[in-house]
Coordinates of C-alpha atoms in Angstrom, one line a residue:
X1 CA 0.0 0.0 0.0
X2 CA 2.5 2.5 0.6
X3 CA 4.5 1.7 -2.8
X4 CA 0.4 2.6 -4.5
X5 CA 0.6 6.2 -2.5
X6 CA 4.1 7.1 -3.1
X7 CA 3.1 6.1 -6.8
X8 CA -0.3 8.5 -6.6
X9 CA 2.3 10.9 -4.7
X10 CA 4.3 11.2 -8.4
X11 CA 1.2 11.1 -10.3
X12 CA -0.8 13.3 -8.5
X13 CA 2.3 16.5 -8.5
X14 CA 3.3 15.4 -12.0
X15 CA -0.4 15.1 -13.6
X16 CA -0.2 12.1 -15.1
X17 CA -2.7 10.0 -16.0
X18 CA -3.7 6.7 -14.2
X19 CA -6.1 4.0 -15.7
X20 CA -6.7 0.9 -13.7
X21 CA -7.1 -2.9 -15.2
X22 CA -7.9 -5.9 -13.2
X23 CA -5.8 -8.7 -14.5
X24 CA -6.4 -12.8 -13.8
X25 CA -3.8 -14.6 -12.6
X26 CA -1.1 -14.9 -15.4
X27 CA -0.3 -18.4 -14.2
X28 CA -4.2 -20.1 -14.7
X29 CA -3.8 -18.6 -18.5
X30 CA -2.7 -20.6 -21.7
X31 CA -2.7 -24.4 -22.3
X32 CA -0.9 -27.0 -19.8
X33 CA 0.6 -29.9 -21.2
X34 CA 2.1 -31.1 -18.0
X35 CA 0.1 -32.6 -15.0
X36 CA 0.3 -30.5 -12.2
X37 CA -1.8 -30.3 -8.6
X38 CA -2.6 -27.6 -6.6
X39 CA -5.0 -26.3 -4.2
X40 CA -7.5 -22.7 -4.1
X41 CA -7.8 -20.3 -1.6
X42 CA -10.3 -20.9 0.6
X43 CA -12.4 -17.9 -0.5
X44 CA -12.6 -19.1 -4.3
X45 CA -13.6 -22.7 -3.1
X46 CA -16.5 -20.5 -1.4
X47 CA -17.7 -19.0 -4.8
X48 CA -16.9 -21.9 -7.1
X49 CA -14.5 -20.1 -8.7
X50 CA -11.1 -21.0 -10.2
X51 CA -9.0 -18.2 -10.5
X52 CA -7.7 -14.8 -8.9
X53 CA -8.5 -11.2 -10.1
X54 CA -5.3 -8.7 -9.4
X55 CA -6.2 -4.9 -9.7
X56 CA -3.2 -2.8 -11.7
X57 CA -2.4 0.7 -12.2
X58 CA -1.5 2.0 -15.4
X59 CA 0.1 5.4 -15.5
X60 CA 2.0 7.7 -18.1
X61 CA 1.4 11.1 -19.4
X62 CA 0.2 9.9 -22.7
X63 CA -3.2 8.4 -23.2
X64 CA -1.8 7.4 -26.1
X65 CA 0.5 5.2 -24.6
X66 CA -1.3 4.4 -22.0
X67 CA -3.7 2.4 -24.8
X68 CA -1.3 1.1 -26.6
X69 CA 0.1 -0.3 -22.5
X70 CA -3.4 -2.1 -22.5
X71 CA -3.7 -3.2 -26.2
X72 CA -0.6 -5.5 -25.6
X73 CA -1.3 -6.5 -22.3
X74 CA -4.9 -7.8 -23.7
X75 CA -3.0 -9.7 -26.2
X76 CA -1.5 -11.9 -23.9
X77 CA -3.9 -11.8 -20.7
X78 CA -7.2 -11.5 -19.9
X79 CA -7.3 -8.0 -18.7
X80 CA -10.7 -5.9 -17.8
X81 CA -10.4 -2.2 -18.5
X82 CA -11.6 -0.4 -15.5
X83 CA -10.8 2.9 -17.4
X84 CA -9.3 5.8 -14.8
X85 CA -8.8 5.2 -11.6
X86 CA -11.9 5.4 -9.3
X87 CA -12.0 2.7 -6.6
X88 CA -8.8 0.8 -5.6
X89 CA -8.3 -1.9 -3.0
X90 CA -11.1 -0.1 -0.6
X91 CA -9.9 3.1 -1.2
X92 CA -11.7 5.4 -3.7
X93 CA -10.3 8.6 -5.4
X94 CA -11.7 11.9 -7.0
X95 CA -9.4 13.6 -9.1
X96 CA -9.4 17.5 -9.7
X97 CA -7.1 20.5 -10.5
X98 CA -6.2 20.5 -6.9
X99 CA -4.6 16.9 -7.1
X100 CA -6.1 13.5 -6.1
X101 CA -8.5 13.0 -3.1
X102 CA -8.3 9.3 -1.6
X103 CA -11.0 8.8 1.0
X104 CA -12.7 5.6 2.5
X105 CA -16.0 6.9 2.4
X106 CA -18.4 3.0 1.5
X107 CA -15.2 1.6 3.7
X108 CA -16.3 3.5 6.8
X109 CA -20.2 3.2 5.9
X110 CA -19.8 -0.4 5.9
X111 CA -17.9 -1.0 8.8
X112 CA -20.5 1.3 10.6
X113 CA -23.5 -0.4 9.1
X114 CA -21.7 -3.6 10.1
X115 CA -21.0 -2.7 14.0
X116 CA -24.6 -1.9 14.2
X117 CA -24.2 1.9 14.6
X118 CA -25.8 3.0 12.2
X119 CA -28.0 5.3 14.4
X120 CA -25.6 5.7 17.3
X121 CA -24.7 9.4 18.7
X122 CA -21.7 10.8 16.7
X123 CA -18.6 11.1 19.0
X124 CA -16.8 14.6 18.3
X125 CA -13.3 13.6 19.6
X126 CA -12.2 9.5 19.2
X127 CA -10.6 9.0 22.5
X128 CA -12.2 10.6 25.9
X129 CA -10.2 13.0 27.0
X130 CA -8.0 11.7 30.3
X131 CA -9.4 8.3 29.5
X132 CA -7.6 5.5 31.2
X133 CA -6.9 2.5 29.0
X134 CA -4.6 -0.1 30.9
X135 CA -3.7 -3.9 30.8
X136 CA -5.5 -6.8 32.1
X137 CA -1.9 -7.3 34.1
X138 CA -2.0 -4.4 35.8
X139 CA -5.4 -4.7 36.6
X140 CA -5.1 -7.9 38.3
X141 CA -1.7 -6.1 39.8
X142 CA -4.2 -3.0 41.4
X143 CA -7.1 -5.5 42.5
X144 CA -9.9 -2.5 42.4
X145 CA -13.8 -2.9 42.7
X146 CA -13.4 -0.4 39.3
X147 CA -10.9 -3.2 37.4
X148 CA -13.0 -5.9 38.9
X149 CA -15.9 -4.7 37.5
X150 CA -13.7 -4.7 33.5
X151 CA -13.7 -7.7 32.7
X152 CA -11.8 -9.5 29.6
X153 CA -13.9 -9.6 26.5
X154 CA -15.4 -13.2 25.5
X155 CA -14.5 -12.7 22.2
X156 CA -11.2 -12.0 21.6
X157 CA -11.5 -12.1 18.1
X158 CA -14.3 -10.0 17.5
X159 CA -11.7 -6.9 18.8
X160 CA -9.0 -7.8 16.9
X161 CA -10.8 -7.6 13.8
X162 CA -12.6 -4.5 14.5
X163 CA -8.6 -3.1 15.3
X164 CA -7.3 -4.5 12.1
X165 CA -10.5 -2.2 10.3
X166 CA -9.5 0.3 11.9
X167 CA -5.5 0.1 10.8
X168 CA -6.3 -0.3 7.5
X169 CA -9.0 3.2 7.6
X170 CA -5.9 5.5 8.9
X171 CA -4.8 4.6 5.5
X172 CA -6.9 7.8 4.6
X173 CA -7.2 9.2 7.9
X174 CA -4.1 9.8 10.2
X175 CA -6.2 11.5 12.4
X176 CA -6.8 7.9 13.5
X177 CA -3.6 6.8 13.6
X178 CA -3.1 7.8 17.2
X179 CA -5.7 6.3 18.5
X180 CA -5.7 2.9 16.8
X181 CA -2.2 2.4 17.5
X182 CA -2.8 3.2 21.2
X183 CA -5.6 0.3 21.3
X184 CA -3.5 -2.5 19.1
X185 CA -1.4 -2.8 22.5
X186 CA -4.0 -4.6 23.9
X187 CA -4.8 -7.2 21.1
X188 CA -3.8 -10.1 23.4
X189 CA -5.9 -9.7 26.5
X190 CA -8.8 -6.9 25.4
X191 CA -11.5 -5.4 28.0
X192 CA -14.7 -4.5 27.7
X193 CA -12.9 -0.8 28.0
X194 CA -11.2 -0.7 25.0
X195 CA -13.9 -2.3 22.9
X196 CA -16.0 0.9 24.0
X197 CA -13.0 3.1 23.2
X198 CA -12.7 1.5 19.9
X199 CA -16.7 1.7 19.3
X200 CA -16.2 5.2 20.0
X201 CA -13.3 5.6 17.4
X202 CA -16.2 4.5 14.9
X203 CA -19.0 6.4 16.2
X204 CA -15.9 9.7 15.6
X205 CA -15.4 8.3 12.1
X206 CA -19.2 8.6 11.3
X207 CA -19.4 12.3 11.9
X208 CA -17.5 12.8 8.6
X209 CA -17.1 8.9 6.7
X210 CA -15.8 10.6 3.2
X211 CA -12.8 12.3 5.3
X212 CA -9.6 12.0 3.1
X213 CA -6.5 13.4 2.6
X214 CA -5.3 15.1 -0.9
X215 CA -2.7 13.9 -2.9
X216 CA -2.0 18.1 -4.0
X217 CA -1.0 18.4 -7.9
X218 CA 1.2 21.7 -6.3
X219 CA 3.8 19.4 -4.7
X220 CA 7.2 20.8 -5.1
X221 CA 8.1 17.5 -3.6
X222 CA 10.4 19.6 -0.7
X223 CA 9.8 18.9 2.8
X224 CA 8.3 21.7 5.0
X225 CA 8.0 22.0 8.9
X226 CA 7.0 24.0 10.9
X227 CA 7.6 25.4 14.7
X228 CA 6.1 27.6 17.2
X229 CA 2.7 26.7 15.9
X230 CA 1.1 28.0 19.3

């Protein structure tokens, strides 16, 4: 993922233009002469299928030879022209004068949709301020009514997914980042705390679900800081 963004990065400063294609697996295509075995991915025995689709990225500053890029590759694979990039691997893109906008807008809705919060009061900030988020270790260290009373989740795996979502939305939104990070430290032994913390981070991320971040066609490509902000 961060090889495609350091790609869009160029593109987007440099204007070029980016078509996508998704391509099937090179290796299921022609005719085999030899007997060979081998064994799907779960998920294709699901569907029935027989083969793997991989998304590609076609850029250039020619259309011209960006059409040409996909005549030949459509000579040799079986290759479905997507046209200009739109939606890739979960993320989605808008392009304008200003540069590239990649957001996670259907990513968010569904993850919200899925958690059951669809009609759930908005959080404004994704942490509570001053909120204490400590390990099942020190809890049992401390021996409290209040650490008593948070007790390990049931389902371990139902947190660590929901974590995982998260990780991959700060893709877009580093406001996240933070946040999520904070909450992965407690993968292995998870409370009912930090499954409300990371609820909340959800119920934060459906105040504004098409938040992105621009990929700006101005780049100078030069690094800037900046001090005394206060």
């Amino acid at each position: 993922m961060v090889t495609v963004i350091s790609v869009l990065f160029v593109c987007a400063a440099k204007r070029w233009h980016i078509h996508q294609k998704d391509v099937y697996t090179a290796f299921l295509q022609g005719d085999l002469f030899d007997e060979i075995y081998m064994e799907f991915p779960p998920r294709f025995k699901s569907h029935g299928e027989s083969h793997a689709v991989y998304d590609m990225l076609v850029t250039s500053t020619s259309l011209q030879l960006i059409e040409e890029t996909k005549t030949a590759l459509q000579q040799t694979f079986q290759i479905k022209d997507l046209g200009e990039l739109k939606y890739f691997l979960g993320i989605e893109f808008a392009r304008s004068e200003k540069g590239i906008l990649m957001h996670q807008r259907i990513y968010a809705l569904e993850l919200i949709s899925e958690l059951g919060l669809g009609a759930a009061k908005i959080a404004k900030t994704p942490l509570e301020m001053n909120a204490r988020l400590i390990t099942q270790e020190y809890d049992d260290h401390l021996k409290t009514q209040e650490s008593a009373e948070d007790e390990l989740l049931l389902d371990l795996g139902a947190y660590q997914r929901l974590i995982g979502k998260l990780l991959y939305l700060t893709v877009t939104r580093p406001d996240l980042a933070f946040c999520v990070q904070t909450l992965s430290q407690f993968l292995q032994q998870p409370k009912r705390s930090h499954m409300e913390a990371t609820m909340r981070i959800v119920r934060y991320v459906k105040n504004h679900p098409g938040q992105g971040g621009l990929l700006s066609s101005n780049n100078k490509g030069t690094l800037e800081a900046y001090y005394d902000a206060d």
